[in-house]
Amino acid sequence: MSKLPDISQDGAGWVYSDKVKDHFLNPRNFISGKIDIHQFDGVGEVGSPACGDLMRVFIKVAKDRITECKWQTFGCASAIASTSVMSEMVTGMTLEEAGKIRPQDIVSKLDGLPARKIHCSVLGDQALRAAIVNYKSRRIDNEQENI
Amino acid sequence: MERREVYLDHAALAPLDKRVFLAMEPYLKGGYGNPSSIYTRGRATRDKIGDCRTEISWILHCQSDEIVFTSGGTESDNLAILGVARANSKSEILNSKQIQNSDVQNSKLNSMFQNSESRCKGHIITTQFEHHAVLNACKQLESEGFEVTYLPVDKDGLVKLEDIKQAIRPETILISIMYANNEIGTVQPIAEIGNWLKTQKSIRQLADKSQNNGKIYFHTDACQAAGYLDLDVNRLNVDLLTSNGTKIYGPTGIGILYVRNGVKIQPVIFGGGQQGGLRSGTENILGIVGFTEALKIADRERTGESARLAKLRDYLIDGVLTRISNTGLNGSKVNRLPGNANFSFYGVEGEAMVLMLDEEGIAVSTGSACNSDSLEPSHVLKAIGLSHEGAHGSLRFSLGRRTTKQDIDYVLAVLPSVVSRLRSISAIRSDKEKI
């Protein structure tokens, strides 16, 4: 488990790490405009607008490795930053490795988040696992069609 | 456009006015005594506080002894609500009557109260979108055996007198309605309610069949209204009125509660019995001097400044609504404070917008859940019927004394790109763009 840096956790302060700020202001691998989901091998979604966070993750897979991870996020700065940093982390990972990504791995990569932000905004790992499940089910469908 | 620092969060805190600072400066240096002391220094302080009271009373059109100094808006609201409710609760009335009345009358009274439908200590009416200082004081009273009606507001963010009429019961002892809402700036019909209540009270008193001899006290939290709206307590027909320094370019940590003479109220803070026993503790001379100067300036400049800000506000509202699609104004466009504009930008989240605008030098606030301790979206925006998504995507711009047209032009140049950047990565799309 990562050591959380000394950041405000009382909800009154808004101290985000430089890493969070960087990923929030310069998000990596996000996808915008019209999306052709058939371009991707798996799509996963988690959250709801009512909760204030909605994330969608799109993956391309080759030889059981994630070659591309794109995303969309409706949410606060930490939600955007955590999805962004996760997309960098999992690109190149095997599906097995990527499936084991935990929220705390994402938080530590961001040099920490205010405690109360973790539960609600770090949902990227769940969206990714949903995308992996989606990829696997699509593959089974394809195999069955081929039989 | 050249970067600039634009502060548009005056509803959270209006920065201390230089003139207020200058008025406070001699008292920052010390040299004053405790106003409760009888030697020269103490008397001088007491006199100064007396002068401040008088100057405030001119603006509120009240008596100087009807002003109680507190530590701010929250304490004033608490004193008004807890103090009035507890002093007028059914058990309080029974206790005092027991002392005064013979046994026969006493038993008659007891049976009258026991026969009434409700056994509550008293009934309070407020609204769903009050400040938390009022709402949580009411919650406390509920736990003490009082009943509270939280009136809904309409989609424009306005309380209807008709709803108040419907909610009044024989046990109603207090009504608390804010003068202007702190988030959406909507101005409530306080004078209309106050005037109606005044006639109603005399009817009830004649009938003499309700709790507290028919008296219903009327409190308004005027923290946001001070500086923009008329504070004449007789025109408004209020019995209690809250105001504080933070919102009128005065110091923090100082507020007042106007308490009309004759209002039955008990303290919430106990100690040395200062301020007629209603608010113990040595008076905050520095705060009192600052608050008084701030209120005087606000009152003097009220008309001109309100007109100037209303023009800038409408320029901002029209500019935002024409430049950014899928955006709505929250709260009535007409009945709102001259400095307040509150929008919902669909598909984006408020905290993200606040931080991105901060990067550009613009300071605003949001009602998004992600910006609150509770992780619940603003109760005000929920009360006017906004969806969770709408509340999450809200921004409040509150203009003030130093806001210029150049500031608004800068916002109108920067905001559309911030919203579109966040929309471009958002997982919520407008219907046209749906994947």
Coordinates of C-alpha atoms in Angstrom, one line a residue:
Chain A
M1 CA 0.0 0.0 0.0
S2 CA 1.3 3.4 -0.9
K3 CA 2.0 6.1 1.6
L4 CA -0.4 8.9 1.2
P5 CA 1.4 12.3 1.2
D6 CA 0.4 15.0 3.6
I7 CA -2.6 16.4 1.9
S8 CA -5.7 17.9 3.3
Q9 CA -8.3 15.3 4.0
D10 CA -10.9 17.4 5.9
G11 CA -12.7 18.3 2.8
A12 CA -12.1 22.0 3.4
G13 CA -8.9 22.2 1.4
W14 CA -8.4 21.3 -2.2
V15 CA -4.8 20.2 -2.3
Y16 CA -4.2 18.0 -5.2
S17 CA -0.7 16.7 -6.0
D18 CA 1.1 18.0 -9.0
K19 CA 0.6 14.7 -10.7
V20 CA -3.2 15.0 -10.3
K21 CA -3.1 18.5 -11.6
D22 CA -1.0 17.5 -14.6
H23 CA -3.3 14.6 -15.6
F24 CA -6.3 16.8 -15.0
L25 CA -5.1 19.7 -17.1
N26 CA -3.4 17.5 -19.7
P27 CA -5.4 14.3 -19.8
R28 CA -3.8 11.4 -21.8
N29 CA -5.6 9.0 -24.1
F30 CA -9.0 10.4 -23.8
I31 CA -11.4 10.0 -26.7
S32 CA -13.8 12.6 -28.0
G33 CA -16.0 13.2 -30.9
K34 CA -17.9 10.4 -32.6
I35 CA -16.8 7.0 -31.4
D36 CA -17.1 3.8 -33.4
I37 CA -17.2 1.1 -30.7
H38 CA -16.4 -1.6 -33.2
Q39 CA -13.0 -0.1 -33.5
F40 CA -12.3 -1.4 -30.0
D41 CA -12.2 -4.9 -28.7
G42 CA -13.8 -4.1 -25.4
V43 CA -15.9 -1.3 -23.8
G44 CA -16.7 -0.9 -20.1
E45 CA -18.8 1.6 -18.2
V46 CA -19.2 2.4 -14.5
G47 CA -21.0 5.0 -12.4
S48 CA -23.9 7.2 -13.2
P49 CA -24.6 10.9 -13.8
A50 CA -26.7 10.9 -10.6
C51 CA -23.6 9.9 -8.6
G52 CA -21.6 12.6 -10.2
D53 CA -19.2 10.3 -11.9
L54 CA -19.5 8.3 -15.1
M55 CA -16.6 6.6 -16.8
R56 CA -16.3 4.7 -20.0
V57 CA -13.1 2.7 -21.0
F58 CA -12.3 1.4 -24.5
I59 CA -9.6 -1.1 -25.0
K60 CA -7.8 -2.7 -28.0
V61 CA -6.2 -6.1 -27.4
A62 CA -3.6 -8.0 -29.2
K63 CA -2.1 -11.3 -28.0
D64 CA -3.8 -10.9 -24.6
R65 CA -2.1 -7.5 -24.1
I66 CA -3.8 -4.1 -24.0
T67 CA -2.4 -2.1 -26.9
E68 CA -4.6 0.9 -26.4
C69 CA -6.7 2.2 -23.6
K70 CA -9.0 5.1 -24.3
W71 CA -11.6 6.7 -21.9
Q72 CA -14.2 9.3 -21.3
T73 CA -15.0 10.7 -17.9
F74 CA -17.8 12.9 -16.5
G75 CA -16.6 13.8 -13.0
C76 CA -14.4 16.0 -10.9
A77 CA -10.6 16.7 -11.3
S78 CA -9.6 13.5 -9.4
A79 CA -11.9 11.4 -11.5
I80 CA -10.5 12.7 -14.7
A81 CA -6.9 12.4 -13.4
S82 CA -7.3 8.9 -12.1
T83 CA -8.8 7.6 -15.4
S84 CA -6.0 9.4 -17.3
V85 CA -3.2 7.9 -15.3
M86 CA -4.8 4.5 -15.3
S87 CA -4.9 4.5 -19.1
E88 CA -1.1 5.0 -19.1
M89 CA -0.5 2.3 -16.5
V90 CA -2.4 -0.4 -18.3
T91 CA -1.3 0.2 -21.8
G92 CA 1.1 -2.7 -22.6
M93 CA -0.1 -4.9 -19.7
T94 CA -1.5 -8.4 -20.1
L95 CA -5.2 -8.7 -19.5
E96 CA -4.4 -10.6 -16.3
E97 CA -2.1 -7.9 -15.0
A98 CA -4.6 -5.1 -15.9
G99 CA -7.4 -7.0 -14.3
K100 CA -5.6 -6.8 -11.0
I101 CA -5.2 -3.0 -10.9
R102 CA -6.6 -1.7 -7.7
P103 CA -7.7 1.8 -6.8
Q104 CA -4.8 2.2 -4.4
D105 CA -2.4 1.5 -7.3
I106 CA -3.9 4.4 -9.2
V107 CA -3.9 6.6 -6.1
S108 CA -0.2 6.0 -5.5
K109 CA 0.6 6.7 -9.1
L110 CA -1.1 10.1 -8.6
D111 CA 1.0 10.7 -5.5
G112 CA -2.1 10.5 -3.4
L113 CA -5.6 11.9 -3.3
P114 CA -7.7 13.4 -0.5
A115 CA -9.2 10.4 1.3
R116 CA -12.8 11.2 0.7
K117 CA -12.2 11.5 -3.0
I118 CA -10.9 7.9 -3.4
H119 CA -14.1 6.0 -3.0
C120 CA -16.2 8.1 -5.4
S121 CA -13.7 9.2 -8.1
V122 CA -11.4 6.2 -8.5
L123 CA -13.6 4.0 -10.6
G124 CA -11.4 3.6 -13.6
D125 CA -10.3 0.1 -12.5
Q126 CA -13.9 -1.1 -12.4
A127 CA -14.6 0.4 -15.9
L128 CA -11.4 -1.4 -17.1
R129 CA -12.4 -4.7 -15.7
A130 CA -15.8 -4.3 -17.3
A131 CA -14.1 -3.6 -20.6
I132 CA -12.0 -6.8 -20.2
V133 CA -15.1 -8.8 -19.4
N134 CA -16.7 -7.3 -22.5
Y135 CA -13.7 -8.2 -24.6
K136 CA -13.8 -11.8 -23.4
S137 CA -17.5 -12.3 -24.0
R138 CA -17.2 -10.8 -27.4
R139 CA -14.4 -13.3 -28.2
I140 CA -16.5 -16.2 -27.0
D141 CA -19.3 -15.0 -29.2
N142 CA -17.0 -14.8 -32.1
E143 CA -15.6 -18.4 -31.5
Q144 CA -19.1 -19.7 -31.3
E145 CA -20.0 -18.1 -34.5
N146 CA -17.0 -19.7 -36.2
I147 CA -17.9 -23.2 -35.0
Chain B
M1 CA -7.1 37.6 -24.3
E2 CA -4.6 38.7 -21.7
R3 CA -4.8 36.7 -18.5
R4 CA -6.2 38.4 -15.5
E5 CA -7.2 37.7 -11.9
V6 CA -11.0 37.7 -11.7
Y7 CA -12.6 37.2 -8.3
L8 CA -16.3 36.3 -8.6
D9 CA -17.0 34.6 -5.3
H10 CA -18.3 37.7 -3.3
A11 CA -21.2 35.6 -2.0
A12 CA -18.7 33.5 -0.1
L13 CA -16.6 36.3 1.1
A14 CA -16.6 40.0 0.1
P15 CA -13.0 41.2 0.6
L16 CA -12.4 43.7 3.4
D17 CA -13.0 47.2 2.1
K18 CA -10.0 49.6 2.6
R19 CA -12.3 52.1 4.2
V20 CA -13.4 49.5 6.7
F21 CA -9.8 48.6 7.4
L22 CA -9.1 52.3 8.1
A23 CA -12.0 52.5 10.5
M24 CA -10.8 49.4 12.4
E25 CA -7.1 50.4 12.4
P26 CA -7.1 52.4 15.6
Y27 CA -8.7 49.4 17.4
L28 CA -6.1 47.0 15.9
K29 CA -3.5 49.0 17.8
G30 CA -5.2 48.4 21.1
G31 CA -5.4 51.1 23.7
Y32 CA -9.1 50.3 24.4
G33 CA -10.6 48.9 27.6
N34 CA -13.2 46.3 28.4
P35 CA -16.6 47.8 27.7
S36 CA -17.8 46.4 31.0
S37 CA -15.1 48.3 33.0
I38 CA -16.1 51.6 34.5
Y39 CA -12.9 53.5 34.2
T40 CA -12.2 55.9 31.4
R41 CA -10.9 53.4 28.8
G42 CA -13.7 51.0 29.5
R43 CA -16.3 53.8 29.2
A44 CA -14.8 55.0 25.9
T45 CA -15.2 51.5 24.4
R46 CA -18.7 51.2 25.7
D47 CA -19.5 54.6 24.2
K48 CA -18.0 53.5 20.8
I49 CA -20.1 50.4 20.9
G50 CA -23.2 52.5 21.7
D51 CA -22.4 54.8 18.7
C52 CA -22.1 51.7 16.5
R53 CA -25.5 50.4 17.7
T54 CA -27.1 53.8 17.0
E55 CA -25.6 54.0 13.5
I56 CA -26.8 50.4 12.7
S57 CA -30.2 51.2 14.1
W58 CA -30.6 54.1 11.7
I59 CA -30.1 51.8 8.7
L60 CA -32.4 49.1 10.1
H61 CA -35.0 51.7 11.3
C62 CA -35.0 50.2 14.7
Q63 CA -34.0 51.0 18.3
S64 CA -30.4 50.7 19.2
D65 CA -31.1 48.3 22.0
E66 CA -32.7 45.9 19.5
I67 CA -29.2 45.0 18.0
V68 CA -27.4 42.0 19.4
F69 CA -23.7 41.5 18.3
T70 CA -22.7 37.9 17.6
S71 CA -19.8 36.0 16.1
G72 CA -21.4 35.9 12.7
G73 CA -24.3 34.8 10.6
T74 CA -24.4 31.3 11.9
E75 CA -24.6 32.4 15.5
S76 CA -27.3 35.0 14.7
D77 CA -29.4 32.4 12.9
N78 CA -28.9 29.9 15.8
L79 CA -29.8 32.6 18.4
A80 CA -32.9 33.6 16.5
I81 CA -34.2 30.0 15.9
L82 CA -33.1 28.2 19.0
G83 CA -33.6 31.2 21.2
V84 CA -37.2 32.0 20.1
A85 CA -38.4 28.5 19.8
R86 CA -37.1 27.4 23.3
A87 CA -38.4 30.6 24.9
N88 CA -41.9 30.1 23.4
S89 CA -42.2 26.3 23.7
K90 CA -45.3 24.8 25.1
S91 CA -43.6 23.6 28.3
E92 CA -42.2 27.1 28.8
I93 CA -45.7 28.6 28.5
L94 CA -47.2 26.0 30.8
N95 CA -44.4 26.6 33.4
S96 CA -44.9 30.3 33.4
K97 CA -48.7 30.0 33.5
Q98 CA -48.5 27.5 36.4
I99 CA -46.8 30.1 38.4
Q100 CA -49.4 32.8 37.5
N101 CA -52.6 30.9 37.5
S102 CA -54.7 29.2 40.1
D103 CA -55.1 25.5 40.0
V104 CA -58.5 25.6 38.2
Q105 CA -57.2 27.7 35.4
N106 CA -54.1 25.6 35.2
S107 CA -56.0 22.4 34.7
K108 CA -58.1 24.0 32.1
L109 CA -55.0 25.1 30.3
N110 CA -53.4 21.7 30.6
S111 CA -56.4 20.0 29.1
M112 CA -56.6 22.5 26.3
F113 CA -53.0 21.6 25.3
Q114 CA -53.5 17.9 25.8
N115 CA -56.6 18.0 23.7
S116 CA -55.0 19.7 20.8
E117 CA -54.0 17.3 18.0
S118 CA -50.3 17.8 18.3
R119 CA -48.3 17.3 21.4
C120 CA -45.3 19.1 20.0
K121 CA -43.5 21.8 21.8
G122 CA -44.2 24.2 19.0
H123 CA -44.1 24.5 15.3
I124 CA -41.6 26.3 13.0
I125 CA -41.9 27.0 9.4
T126 CA -38.9 27.4 7.1
T127 CA -37.9 26.5 3.6
Q128 CA -35.9 23.6 2.1
F129 CA -33.3 25.9 0.7
E130 CA -32.3 27.9 3.7
H131 CA -28.7 28.3 4.8
H132 CA -27.4 25.3 6.8
A133 CA -27.2 27.6 9.9
V134 CA -31.0 27.8 9.8
L135 CA -31.7 24.2 8.6
N136 CA -29.4 22.5 11.1
A137 CA -30.7 24.7 14.0
C138 CA -34.2 23.5 13.0
K139 CA -33.0 19.9 12.9
Q140 CA -31.7 20.4 16.5
L141 CA -35.2 21.7 17.5
E142 CA -36.8 18.6 16.0
S143 CA -34.7 16.5 18.3
E144 CA -35.9 18.6 21.2
G145 CA -39.6 17.9 20.4
F146 CA -40.5 20.8 18.1
E147 CA -42.0 20.2 14.7
V148 CA -40.7 21.9 11.6
T149 CA -42.2 22.4 8.2
Y150 CA -39.7 22.8 5.4
L151 CA -41.6 24.5 2.6
P152 CA -40.7 23.7 -1.0
V153 CA -39.7 26.5 -3.4
D154 CA -40.8 26.8 -7.0
K155 CA -38.5 26.1 -9.9
D156 CA -37.5 29.8 -10.0
G157 CA -36.3 29.5 -6.4
L158 CA -39.1 31.5 -4.8
V159 CA -41.2 30.9 -1.7
K160 CA -44.9 31.4 -2.1
L161 CA -46.9 33.2 0.5
E162 CA -49.8 30.8 -0.2
D163 CA -47.6 27.9 1.0
I164 CA -46.9 29.7 4.2
K165 CA -50.6 30.4 4.8
Q166 CA -51.3 26.7 4.3
A167 CA -48.5 25.6 6.7
I168 CA -49.5 27.8 9.6
R169 CA -51.0 25.8 12.6
P170 CA -52.2 26.9 16.0
E171 CA -48.8 25.8 17.4
T172 CA -46.8 27.8 15.0
I173 CA -44.4 30.1 16.9
L174 CA -41.7 31.0 14.4
I175 CA -41.3 31.5 10.6
S176 CA -37.8 31.8 9.2
I177 CA -37.3 32.6 5.5
M178 CA -34.1 33.9 4.0
Y179 CA -34.2 37.3 2.3
A180 CA -32.0 36.3 -0.6
N181 CA -30.7 32.8 -1.3
N182 CA -26.9 32.4 -1.0
E183 CA -26.5 30.1 -4.0
I184 CA -29.0 31.2 -6.6
G185 CA -29.5 34.8 -5.4
T186 CA -33.3 34.7 -5.6
V187 CA -35.0 37.4 -3.5
Q188 CA -37.9 36.2 -1.4
P189 CA -41.1 38.3 -0.8
I190 CA -40.2 39.1 2.8
A191 CA -42.2 42.3 3.0
E192 CA -45.2 40.6 1.5
I193 CA -45.0 37.7 4.0
G194 CA -44.3 40.1 6.9
N195 CA -47.2 42.4 6.1
W196 CA -49.6 39.5 5.8
L197 CA -48.3 37.9 9.0
K198 CA -48.8 41.2 10.9
T199 CA -52.6 41.2 10.1
Q200 CA -52.8 37.5 10.7
K201 CA -51.2 37.9 14.1
S202 CA -53.7 40.4 15.3
I203 CA -56.5 38.0 14.2
R204 CA -54.9 35.2 16.1
Q205 CA -54.3 37.3 19.2
L206 CA -58.0 38.3 19.3
A207 CA -59.1 34.7 19.0
D208 CA -56.6 33.9 21.7
K209 CA -56.8 30.2 21.1
S210 CA -53.4 29.3 19.8
Q211 CA -50.0 28.7 21.4
N212 CA -48.2 31.8 22.7
N213 CA -51.3 33.9 22.5
G214 CA -51.2 33.7 18.7
K215 CA -47.8 35.3 18.4
I216 CA -45.8 34.1 15.4
Y217 CA -42.4 35.5 15.2
F218 CA -40.8 36.2 11.8
H219 CA -37.1 35.9 11.2
T220 CA -35.1 36.6 8.0
D221 CA -31.5 35.8 7.2
A222 CA -30.4 38.8 5.3
C223 CA -26.7 38.0 5.1
Q224 CA -26.7 38.0 1.3
A225 CA -29.3 40.8 0.9
A226 CA -27.4 43.4 3.0
G227 CA -25.8 45.8 0.7
Y228 CA -28.3 45.2 -2.1
L229 CA -31.7 45.3 -0.6
D230 CA -33.7 47.5 1.9
L231 CA -33.1 46.4 5.5
D232 CA -35.9 48.5 7.0
V233 CA -37.3 46.1 9.6
N234 CA -40.6 48.0 9.8
R235 CA -41.2 48.0 6.0
L236 CA -40.3 44.3 6.0
N237 CA -42.3 43.6 9.1
V238 CA -39.8 41.2 10.5
D239 CA -39.2 40.5 14.2
L240 CA -35.7 39.2 13.8
L241 CA -33.0 39.8 11.1
T242 CA -29.6 38.3 10.7
S243 CA -26.7 40.1 9.0
N244 CA -22.9 39.6 9.1
G245 CA -19.6 41.3 8.2
T246 CA -18.2 38.7 5.8
K247 CA -20.7 39.5 3.0
I248 CA -20.6 43.3 3.2
Y249 CA -16.8 43.8 2.8
G250 CA -16.4 43.9 6.5
P251 CA -14.4 41.6 8.9
T252 CA -15.2 38.0 9.5
G253 CA -16.3 36.8 12.9
I254 CA -18.9 39.5 13.5
G255 CA -22.7 39.5 12.9
I256 CA -25.8 41.0 14.3
L257 CA -29.2 39.8 15.2
Y258 CA -32.0 42.4 15.2
V259 CA -34.5 41.4 17.9
R260 CA -37.7 43.5 18.0
N261 CA -38.5 44.7 21.5
G262 CA -41.0 42.4 23.0
V263 CA -39.9 39.3 21.3
K264 CA -39.6 36.4 23.8
I265 CA -36.2 35.0 23.3
Q266 CA -33.6 33.2 25.4
P267 CA -29.8 33.1 25.0
V268 CA -27.8 30.2 23.5
I269 CA -24.5 31.4 25.1
F270 CA -24.2 31.9 28.8
G271 CA -21.7 33.8 30.8
G272 CA -21.2 37.3 32.1
G273 CA -24.6 38.6 31.0
Q274 CA -23.4 41.1 28.5
Q275 CA -25.8 42.6 25.9
G276 CA -28.8 42.3 28.3
G277 CA -27.9 38.7 29.0
L278 CA -28.9 37.7 25.5
R279 CA -25.3 37.2 24.3
S280 CA -22.7 36.9 27.0
G281 CA -19.0 37.5 26.3
T282 CA -17.0 40.6 26.0
E283 CA -18.1 42.5 22.9
N284 CA -15.9 42.2 19.8
I285 CA -15.0 45.9 19.6
L286 CA -12.8 45.4 16.5
G287 CA -15.5 43.5 14.7
I288 CA -18.3 45.9 15.8
V289 CA -16.4 48.9 14.5
G290 CA -15.7 47.1 11.2
F291 CA -19.2 45.8 10.7
T292 CA -20.7 49.2 11.4
E293 CA -18.4 51.0 8.9
A294 CA -19.1 48.2 6.3
L295 CA -22.8 48.4 6.8
K296 CA -22.8 52.2 6.5
I297 CA -20.8 52.1 3.2
A298 CA -23.0 49.3 1.9
D299 CA -26.1 51.3 2.7
R300 CA -24.8 54.5 1.2
E301 CA -23.7 52.9 -2.1
R302 CA -26.6 50.4 -2.3
T303 CA -28.7 51.9 -5.0
G304 CA -25.9 52.9 -7.4
E305 CA -23.9 49.7 -6.9
S306 CA -27.0 47.5 -7.3
A307 CA -27.8 49.1 -10.6
R308 CA -24.2 48.8 -11.9
L309 CA -23.9 45.1 -10.9
A310 CA -27.3 44.2 -12.3
K311 CA -26.2 45.4 -15.7
L312 CA -23.0 43.4 -15.5
R313 CA -24.8 40.4 -14.3
D314 CA -27.3 40.5 -17.2
Y315 CA -24.4 40.9 -19.6
L316 CA -22.8 37.8 -18.1
I317 CA -26.0 35.8 -18.2
D318 CA -26.8 36.7 -21.8
G319 CA -23.2 36.1 -22.8
V320 CA -23.0 32.7 -21.2
L321 CA -26.4 31.5 -22.5
T322 CA -25.7 32.6 -26.1
R323 CA -22.1 31.3 -26.2
I324 CA -22.5 27.9 -24.5
S325 CA -25.1 25.4 -25.5
N326 CA -26.9 23.0 -23.2
T327 CA -26.7 25.5 -20.3
G328 CA -29.4 26.8 -18.0
L329 CA -29.7 29.7 -15.6
N330 CA -30.7 28.6 -12.1
G331 CA -33.2 30.7 -10.3
S332 CA -35.5 33.5 -11.4
K333 CA -33.9 36.0 -13.9
V334 CA -35.9 38.9 -12.4
N335 CA -36.1 38.3 -8.7
R336 CA -32.4 37.9 -8.0
L337 CA -29.6 39.7 -6.4
P338 CA -27.8 42.1 -8.7
G339 CA -24.5 40.3 -8.3
N340 CA -25.5 36.7 -8.7
A341 CA -25.5 34.4 -11.7
N342 CA -25.8 30.6 -11.3
F343 CA -25.7 28.2 -14.2
S344 CA -25.8 24.5 -14.9
F345 CA -23.6 23.3 -17.7
Y346 CA -24.8 19.9 -18.7
G347 CA -22.3 17.1 -19.2
V348 CA -19.6 18.6 -17.1
E349 CA -18.9 18.5 -13.4
G350 CA -18.5 21.7 -11.2
E351 CA -15.4 21.0 -9.3
A352 CA -13.5 20.3 -12.5
M353 CA -14.7 23.6 -14.0
V354 CA -13.8 25.5 -10.8
L355 CA -10.3 24.2 -10.9
M356 CA -9.8 24.7 -14.6
L357 CA -11.1 28.3 -14.3
D358 CA -8.8 28.8 -11.3
E359 CA -5.9 27.9 -13.6
E360 CA -7.1 30.8 -15.8
G361 CA -7.3 33.2 -12.8
I362 CA -11.0 33.1 -12.3
A363 CA -12.4 32.3 -8.8
V364 CA -16.0 30.9 -8.7
S365 CA -17.9 28.3 -6.7
T366 CA -20.0 25.2 -7.4
G367 CA -22.9 23.3 -5.9
S368 CA -21.5 20.0 -7.0
A369 CA -21.4 17.1 -4.6
C370 CA -17.7 16.7 -5.4
N371 CA -17.1 20.1 -3.7
S372 CA -18.9 19.3 -0.5
D373 CA -17.9 17.4 2.6
S374 CA -21.1 15.3 2.5
L375 CA -20.6 14.4 -1.2
E376 CA -24.2 15.4 -1.7
P377 CA -25.1 18.0 -4.3
S378 CA -26.4 21.4 -3.2
H379 CA -29.7 21.2 -1.3
V380 CA -30.6 24.5 -2.9
L381 CA -30.3 23.2 -6.5
K382 CA -32.2 20.0 -5.5
A383 CA -34.9 22.2 -4.0
I384 CA -35.5 24.0 -7.2
G385 CA -35.9 20.7 -8.9
L386 CA -32.6 20.3 -10.7
S387 CA -31.5 16.8 -11.6
H388 CA -28.4 15.5 -10.0
E389 CA -26.5 16.0 -13.2
G390 CA -27.7 19.7 -13.3
A391 CA -26.6 20.2 -9.8
H392 CA -23.2 18.6 -10.4
G393 CA -22.6 20.9 -13.4
S394 CA -23.4 24.1 -11.6
L395 CA -21.3 27.2 -11.2
R396 CA -22.0 30.3 -9.2
F397 CA -20.6 33.7 -10.2
S398 CA -21.1 36.4 -7.6
L399 CA -20.0 39.8 -8.7
G400 CA -18.9 42.6 -6.4
R401 CA -17.6 46.1 -5.8
R402 CA -14.4 45.7 -7.9
T403 CA -15.9 43.7 -10.8
T404 CA -15.6 45.4 -14.1
K405 CA -16.9 44.8 -17.6
Q406 CA -13.4 43.7 -18.6
D407 CA -13.7 41.0 -16.0
I408 CA -16.9 39.7 -17.5
D409 CA -15.4 39.9 -21.0
Y410 CA -12.5 37.8 -19.8
V411 CA -14.9 35.2 -18.3
L412 CA -16.9 35.1 -21.5
A413 CA -13.7 34.5 -23.5
V414 CA -12.4 31.8 -21.2
L415 CA -15.5 29.9 -20.0
P416 CA -16.7 28.5 -23.3
S417 CA -13.3 26.8 -24.0
V418 CA -13.2 25.4 -20.4
V419 CA -16.7 23.9 -20.8
S420 CA -16.0 22.5 -24.2
R421 CA -12.6 21.0 -23.1
L422 CA -14.4 19.1 -20.3
R423 CA -17.3 18.2 -22.5
S424 CA -14.9 16.7 -25.0
I425 CA -13.6 14.2 -22.4
S426 CA -17.0 13.7 -20.7
A427 CA -18.8 10.4 -20.8
I428 CA -22.1 12.3 -20.9
R429 CA -22.9 13.6 -24.4
S430 CA -25.8 15.6 -25.6
D431 CA -28.4 13.6 -27.4
K432 CA -27.1 14.5 -30.8
E433 CA -23.6 13.2 -30.0
K434 CA -24.7 10.0 -28.3
I435 CA -22.7 7.0 -29.4

